[in-house]
Short mmCIF file of C-alpha atoms in Angstrom, two decimals:
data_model
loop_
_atom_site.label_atom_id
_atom_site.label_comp_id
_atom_site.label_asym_id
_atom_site.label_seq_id
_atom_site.Cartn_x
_atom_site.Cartn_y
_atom_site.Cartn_z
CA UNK A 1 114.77 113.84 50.58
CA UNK A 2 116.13 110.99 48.71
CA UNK A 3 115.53 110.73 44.67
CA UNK A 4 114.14 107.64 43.57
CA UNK A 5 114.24 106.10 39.87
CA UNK A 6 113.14 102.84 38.93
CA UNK A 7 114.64 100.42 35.96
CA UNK A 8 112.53 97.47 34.65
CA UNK A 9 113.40 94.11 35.68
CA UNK A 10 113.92 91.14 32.32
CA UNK A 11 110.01 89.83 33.78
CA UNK A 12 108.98 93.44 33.66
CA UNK A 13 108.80 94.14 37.28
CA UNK A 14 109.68 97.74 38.22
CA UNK A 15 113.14 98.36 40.69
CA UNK A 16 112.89 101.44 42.76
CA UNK A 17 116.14 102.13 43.69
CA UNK A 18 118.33 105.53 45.23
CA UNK A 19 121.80 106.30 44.13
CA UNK A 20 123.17 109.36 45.84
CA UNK A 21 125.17 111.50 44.50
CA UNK A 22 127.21 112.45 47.19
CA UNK A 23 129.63 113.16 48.12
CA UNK A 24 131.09 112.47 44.51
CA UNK A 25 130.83 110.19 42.01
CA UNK A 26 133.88 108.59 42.40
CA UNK A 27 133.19 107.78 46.37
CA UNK A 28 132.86 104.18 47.20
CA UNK A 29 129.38 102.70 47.23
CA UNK A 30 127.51 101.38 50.17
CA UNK A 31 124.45 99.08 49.62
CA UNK A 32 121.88 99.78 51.91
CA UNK A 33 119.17 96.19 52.15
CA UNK A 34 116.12 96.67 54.49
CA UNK A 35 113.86 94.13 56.03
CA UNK A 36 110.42 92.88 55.57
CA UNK A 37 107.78 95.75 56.13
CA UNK A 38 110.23 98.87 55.44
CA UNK A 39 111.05 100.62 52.37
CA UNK A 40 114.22 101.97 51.50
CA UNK A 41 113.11 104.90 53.27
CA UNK A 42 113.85 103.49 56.59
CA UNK A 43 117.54 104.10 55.85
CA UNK A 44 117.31 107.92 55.79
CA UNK A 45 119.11 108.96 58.95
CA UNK A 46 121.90 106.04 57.94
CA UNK A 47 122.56 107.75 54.44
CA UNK A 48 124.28 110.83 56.09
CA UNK A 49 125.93 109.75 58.29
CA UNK A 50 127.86 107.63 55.58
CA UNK A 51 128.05 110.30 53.00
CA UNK A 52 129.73 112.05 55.57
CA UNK A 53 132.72 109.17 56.34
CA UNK A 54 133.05 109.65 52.48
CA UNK A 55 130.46 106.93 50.90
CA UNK A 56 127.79 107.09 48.07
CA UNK A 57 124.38 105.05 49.22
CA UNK A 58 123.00 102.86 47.05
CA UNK A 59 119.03 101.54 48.00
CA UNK A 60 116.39 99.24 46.64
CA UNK A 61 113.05 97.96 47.77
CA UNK A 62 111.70 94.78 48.00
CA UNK A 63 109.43 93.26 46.31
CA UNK A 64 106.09 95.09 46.80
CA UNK A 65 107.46 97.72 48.87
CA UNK A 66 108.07 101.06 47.99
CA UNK A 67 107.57 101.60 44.45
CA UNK A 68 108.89 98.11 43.92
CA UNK A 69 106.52 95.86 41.41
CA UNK A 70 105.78 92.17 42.18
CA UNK A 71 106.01 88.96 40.35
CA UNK A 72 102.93 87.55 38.66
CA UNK A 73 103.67 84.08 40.75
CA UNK A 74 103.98 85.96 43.97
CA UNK A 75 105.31 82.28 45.60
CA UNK A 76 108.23 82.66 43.23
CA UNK A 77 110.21 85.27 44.87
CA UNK A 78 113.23 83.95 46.64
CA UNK A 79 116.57 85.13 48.19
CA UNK A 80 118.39 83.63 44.71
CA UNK A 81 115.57 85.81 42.70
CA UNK A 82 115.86 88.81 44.70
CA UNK A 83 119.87 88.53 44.16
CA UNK A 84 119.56 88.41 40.32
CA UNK A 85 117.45 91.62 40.58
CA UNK A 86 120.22 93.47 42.20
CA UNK A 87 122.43 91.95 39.98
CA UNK A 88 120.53 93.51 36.87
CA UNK A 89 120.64 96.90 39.25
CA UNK A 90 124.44 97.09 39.08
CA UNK A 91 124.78 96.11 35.89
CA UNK A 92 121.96 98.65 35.07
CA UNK A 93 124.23 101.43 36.51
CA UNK A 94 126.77 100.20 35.60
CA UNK A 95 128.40 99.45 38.94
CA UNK A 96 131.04 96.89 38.75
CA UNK A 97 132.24 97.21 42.40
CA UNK A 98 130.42 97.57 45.84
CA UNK A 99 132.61 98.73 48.68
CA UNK A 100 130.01 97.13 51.16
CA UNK A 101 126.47 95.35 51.49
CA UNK A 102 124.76 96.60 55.04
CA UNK A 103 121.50 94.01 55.30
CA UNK A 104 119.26 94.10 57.99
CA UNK A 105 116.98 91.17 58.36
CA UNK A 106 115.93 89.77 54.55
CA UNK A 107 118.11 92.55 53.21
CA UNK A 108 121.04 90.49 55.28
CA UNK A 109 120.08 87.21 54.16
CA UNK A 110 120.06 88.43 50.64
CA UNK A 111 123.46 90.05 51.13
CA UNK A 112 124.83 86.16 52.45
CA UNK A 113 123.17 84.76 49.10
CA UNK A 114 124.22 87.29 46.95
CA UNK A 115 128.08 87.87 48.13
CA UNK A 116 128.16 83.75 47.98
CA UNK A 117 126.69 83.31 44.37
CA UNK A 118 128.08 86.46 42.36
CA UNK A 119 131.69 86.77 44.42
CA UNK A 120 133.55 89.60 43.68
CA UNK A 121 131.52 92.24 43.01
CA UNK A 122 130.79 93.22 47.39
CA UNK A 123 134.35 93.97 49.53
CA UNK A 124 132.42 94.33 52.95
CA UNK A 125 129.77 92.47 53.84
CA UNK A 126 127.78 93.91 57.37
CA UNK A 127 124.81 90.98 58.22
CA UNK A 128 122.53 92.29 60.93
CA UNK A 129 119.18 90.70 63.02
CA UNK A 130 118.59 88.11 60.52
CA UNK A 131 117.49 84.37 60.74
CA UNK A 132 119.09 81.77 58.97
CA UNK A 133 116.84 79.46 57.25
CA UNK A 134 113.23 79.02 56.59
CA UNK A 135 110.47 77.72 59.34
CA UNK A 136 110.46 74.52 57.08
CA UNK A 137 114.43 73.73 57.39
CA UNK A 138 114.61 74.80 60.95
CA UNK A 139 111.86 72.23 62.20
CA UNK A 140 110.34 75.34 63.55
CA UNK A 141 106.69 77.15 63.40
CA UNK A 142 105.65 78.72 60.30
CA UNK A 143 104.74 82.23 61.74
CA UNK A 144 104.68 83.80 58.04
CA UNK A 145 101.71 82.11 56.54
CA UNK A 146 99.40 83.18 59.49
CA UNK A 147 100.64 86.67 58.81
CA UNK A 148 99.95 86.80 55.58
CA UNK A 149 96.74 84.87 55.90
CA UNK A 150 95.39 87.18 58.23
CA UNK A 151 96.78 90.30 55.74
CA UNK A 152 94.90 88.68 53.29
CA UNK A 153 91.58 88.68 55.54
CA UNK A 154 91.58 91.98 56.55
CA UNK A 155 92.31 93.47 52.83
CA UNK A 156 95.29 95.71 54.31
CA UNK A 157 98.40 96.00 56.09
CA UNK A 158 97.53 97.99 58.70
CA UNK A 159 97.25 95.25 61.83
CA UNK A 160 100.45 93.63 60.68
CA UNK A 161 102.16 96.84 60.50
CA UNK A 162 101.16 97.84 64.14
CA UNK A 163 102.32 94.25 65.61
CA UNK A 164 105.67 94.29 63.12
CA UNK A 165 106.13 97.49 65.18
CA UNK A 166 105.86 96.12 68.52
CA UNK A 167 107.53 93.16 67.89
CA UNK A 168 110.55 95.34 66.37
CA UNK A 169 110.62 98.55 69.25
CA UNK A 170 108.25 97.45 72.23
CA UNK A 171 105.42 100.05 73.28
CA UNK A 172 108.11 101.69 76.02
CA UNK A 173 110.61 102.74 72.98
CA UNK A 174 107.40 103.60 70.75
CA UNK A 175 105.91 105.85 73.14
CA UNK A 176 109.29 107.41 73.96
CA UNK A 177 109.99 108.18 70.38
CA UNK A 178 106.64 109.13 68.91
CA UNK A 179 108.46 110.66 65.97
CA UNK A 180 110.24 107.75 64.76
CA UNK A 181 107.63 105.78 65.58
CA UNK A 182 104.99 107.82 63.36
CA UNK A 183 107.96 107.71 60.48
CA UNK A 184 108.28 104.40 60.48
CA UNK A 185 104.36 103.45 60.51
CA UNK A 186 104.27 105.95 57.56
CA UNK A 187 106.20 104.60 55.23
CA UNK A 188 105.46 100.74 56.43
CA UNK A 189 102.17 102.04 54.70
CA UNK A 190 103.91 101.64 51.42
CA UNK A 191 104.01 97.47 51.58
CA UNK A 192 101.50 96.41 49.61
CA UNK A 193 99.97 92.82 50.56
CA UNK A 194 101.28 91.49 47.50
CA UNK A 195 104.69 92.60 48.14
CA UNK A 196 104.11 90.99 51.86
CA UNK A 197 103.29 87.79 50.60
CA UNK A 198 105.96 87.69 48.04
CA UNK A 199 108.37 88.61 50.44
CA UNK A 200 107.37 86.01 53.19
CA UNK A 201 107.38 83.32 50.02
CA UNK A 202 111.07 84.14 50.56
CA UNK A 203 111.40 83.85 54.06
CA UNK A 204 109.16 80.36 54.24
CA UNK A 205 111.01 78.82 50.85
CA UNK A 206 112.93 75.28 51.29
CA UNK A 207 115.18 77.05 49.31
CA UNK A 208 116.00 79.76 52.37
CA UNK A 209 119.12 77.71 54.04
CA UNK A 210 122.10 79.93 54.29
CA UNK A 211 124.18 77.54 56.92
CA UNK A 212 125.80 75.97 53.97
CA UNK A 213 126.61 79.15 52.50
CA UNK A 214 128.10 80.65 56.09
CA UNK A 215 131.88 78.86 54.90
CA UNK A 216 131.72 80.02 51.23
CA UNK A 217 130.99 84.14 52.25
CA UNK A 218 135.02 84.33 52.50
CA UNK A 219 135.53 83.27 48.64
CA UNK A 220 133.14 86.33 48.05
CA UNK A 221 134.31 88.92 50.10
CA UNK A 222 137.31 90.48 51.68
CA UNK A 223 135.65 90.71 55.47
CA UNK A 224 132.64 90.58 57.24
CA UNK A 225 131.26 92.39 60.26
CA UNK A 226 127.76 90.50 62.01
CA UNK A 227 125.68 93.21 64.04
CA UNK A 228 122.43 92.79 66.27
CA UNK A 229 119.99 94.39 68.52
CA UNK A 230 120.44 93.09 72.12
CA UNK A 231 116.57 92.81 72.32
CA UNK A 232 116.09 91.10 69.24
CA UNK A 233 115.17 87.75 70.59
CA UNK A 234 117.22 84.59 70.37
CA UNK A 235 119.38 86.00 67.72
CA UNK A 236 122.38 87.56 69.55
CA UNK A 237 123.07 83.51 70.30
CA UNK A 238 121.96 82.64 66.64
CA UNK A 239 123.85 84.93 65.40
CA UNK A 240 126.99 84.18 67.66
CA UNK A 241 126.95 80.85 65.92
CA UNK A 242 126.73 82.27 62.75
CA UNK A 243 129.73 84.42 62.96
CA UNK A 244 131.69 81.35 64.00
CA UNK A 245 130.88 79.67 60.76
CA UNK A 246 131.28 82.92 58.51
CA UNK A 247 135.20 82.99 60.72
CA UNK A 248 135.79 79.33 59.94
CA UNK A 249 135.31 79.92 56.48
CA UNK A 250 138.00 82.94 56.33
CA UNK A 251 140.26 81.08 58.08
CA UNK A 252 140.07 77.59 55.70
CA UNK A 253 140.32 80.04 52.93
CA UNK A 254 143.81 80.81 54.36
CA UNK A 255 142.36 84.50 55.18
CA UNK A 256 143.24 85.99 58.46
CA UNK A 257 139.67 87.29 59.80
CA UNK A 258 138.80 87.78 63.20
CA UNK A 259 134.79 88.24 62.17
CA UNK A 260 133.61 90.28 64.82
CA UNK A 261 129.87 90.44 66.35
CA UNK A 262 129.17 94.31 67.56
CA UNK A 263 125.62 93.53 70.04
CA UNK A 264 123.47 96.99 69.70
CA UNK A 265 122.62 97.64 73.51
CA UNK A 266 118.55 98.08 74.19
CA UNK A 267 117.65 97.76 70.52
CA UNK A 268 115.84 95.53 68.74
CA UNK A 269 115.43 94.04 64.92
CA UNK A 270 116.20 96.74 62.89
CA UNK A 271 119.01 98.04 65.44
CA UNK A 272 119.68 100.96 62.89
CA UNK A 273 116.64 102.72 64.55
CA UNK A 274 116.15 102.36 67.57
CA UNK A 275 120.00 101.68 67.93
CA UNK A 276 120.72 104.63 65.31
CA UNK A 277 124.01 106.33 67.40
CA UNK A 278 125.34 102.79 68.41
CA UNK A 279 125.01 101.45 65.10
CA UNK A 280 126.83 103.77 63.35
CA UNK A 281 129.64 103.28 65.43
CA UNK A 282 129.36 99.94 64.97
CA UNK A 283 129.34 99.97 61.15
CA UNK A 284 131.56 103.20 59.92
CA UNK A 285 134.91 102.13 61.10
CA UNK A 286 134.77 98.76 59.72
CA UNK A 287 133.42 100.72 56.36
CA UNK A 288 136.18 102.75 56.95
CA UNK A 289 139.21 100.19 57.47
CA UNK A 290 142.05 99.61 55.37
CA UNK A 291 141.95 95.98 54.10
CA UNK A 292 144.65 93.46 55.41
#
């Protein structure tokens, strides 16, 4: 069972956060960023799997999830404000270095803004199932504000958890794997709707654009790896796109990259799940590669 410890944020927000111990302290670190929904939790048959290949875990929850506090302005969280607060978490540990940043969903867009505005301090940067803008800059449907209306309404989490999880496994997976299924729901449980609606602030904010910051991830890290559930929508063929972008960008830098996108077969948005074997696979070797 993972150990979690909190620090207190400069607005006085608490950060839950895990640092494992193993296998030593001088292994490299692996940041582990979840999606909207999950808490840090969700990671928990990830984290052995990489202590074994040799690499300490490093977790955080969102805002409002877990035993993660929330702004007083819950429209003011962001992807840049969400950066800064892992940025205060290294430099609260006193972690100069990350070997790698593994995002799924908001925990990948984060990882784009936060490898592009504090370069440097990530080597690897793993982006998986995530969108790349808000409803507003994509012309598209808000489908967060209903959400979080109807959260609102009913004074819980509980029907947005339940559709989150169909939307994320389908009922065939679910009742196949009533174990993970129950696990998940459980600790879902732990969103609050604050922590929802701060969250989804995020995800509908003009300020949520990472296409221009696609050609700038190669100025902040040494190589990228793009991974995705094959039953995760339209985002193999987003994503596709984006991994062109993210290449262009190594290669203007003068880097040699050949950005590579690994497609999860039969799983869906948070492909380390329901896509658990194939996703290691996926992920560990390029964690594991020598740099160029």
């Amino acid at each position: 069972m993972a150990s979690f410890q909190k620090i207190t944020l400069p607005d006085g927000r608490a950060l839950a956060y895990s640092l494992s111990a193993e296998p030593s302290s001088e292994s490299p670190i692996v940041l582990l960023a979840n999606s909207l929904c999950a808490d840090a939790t969700s990671w928990d048959k990830v984290v052995p799997v990489l202590q074994a290949a040799g690499f300490r875990t490093l977790r955080y929850d969102q805002p409002g999830h877990g035993a993660s506090g929330v702004p007083a302005d819950l429209a003011s969280t962001t992807f840049d404000s969400i950066a800064d607060d892992v940025r205060v978490l290294l430099e609260s540990l006193d972690i100069s270095k990350i070997h790698a940043w593994v995002g799924v969903s908001m925990g990948a867009a984060t990882g784009v803004v936060f490898v592009t505005k504090f370069p440097g301090l990530v080597s690897r940067l793993v982006v998986c199932d995530t969108i790349t803008c808000s409803p507003v800059n994509e012309g598209a449907t808000d489908l967060f504000g209903p959400r979080v209306a109807a959260a609102r309404k009913e004074g819980s989490m509980d029907s947005i958890i339940q559709g989150t999880l169909t939307r994320w496994f389908g009922d065939e997976w679910m009742k196949s794997n009533p174990e993970e299924t129950s696990r998940m729901q459980t600790l879902m449980r732990s969103t609050t709707v604050d922590g929802f609606e701060a969250c989804c602030a995020a995800l509908r904010s003009p300020t949520f654009d990472l296409r221009p910051l696609f050609a700038k991830v190669a100025s902040g890290v040494d190589d990228a790896l793009l991974v995705v559930g094959s039953k995760d929508a339209n985002l193999p063929q987003t994503m596709d796109t984006m991994r062109e972008r993210i290449e262009e960008g190594f290669q203007n830098a003068g880097k040699t990259r050949k950005v590579l996108l690994k497609v999860i077969p039969d799983a869906g948005h948070v492909c380390y799940i329901d896509g658990l074997e194939r996703f290691c696979e996926a992920v560990v070797p390029f964690l594991e590669a020598k740099s160029s």
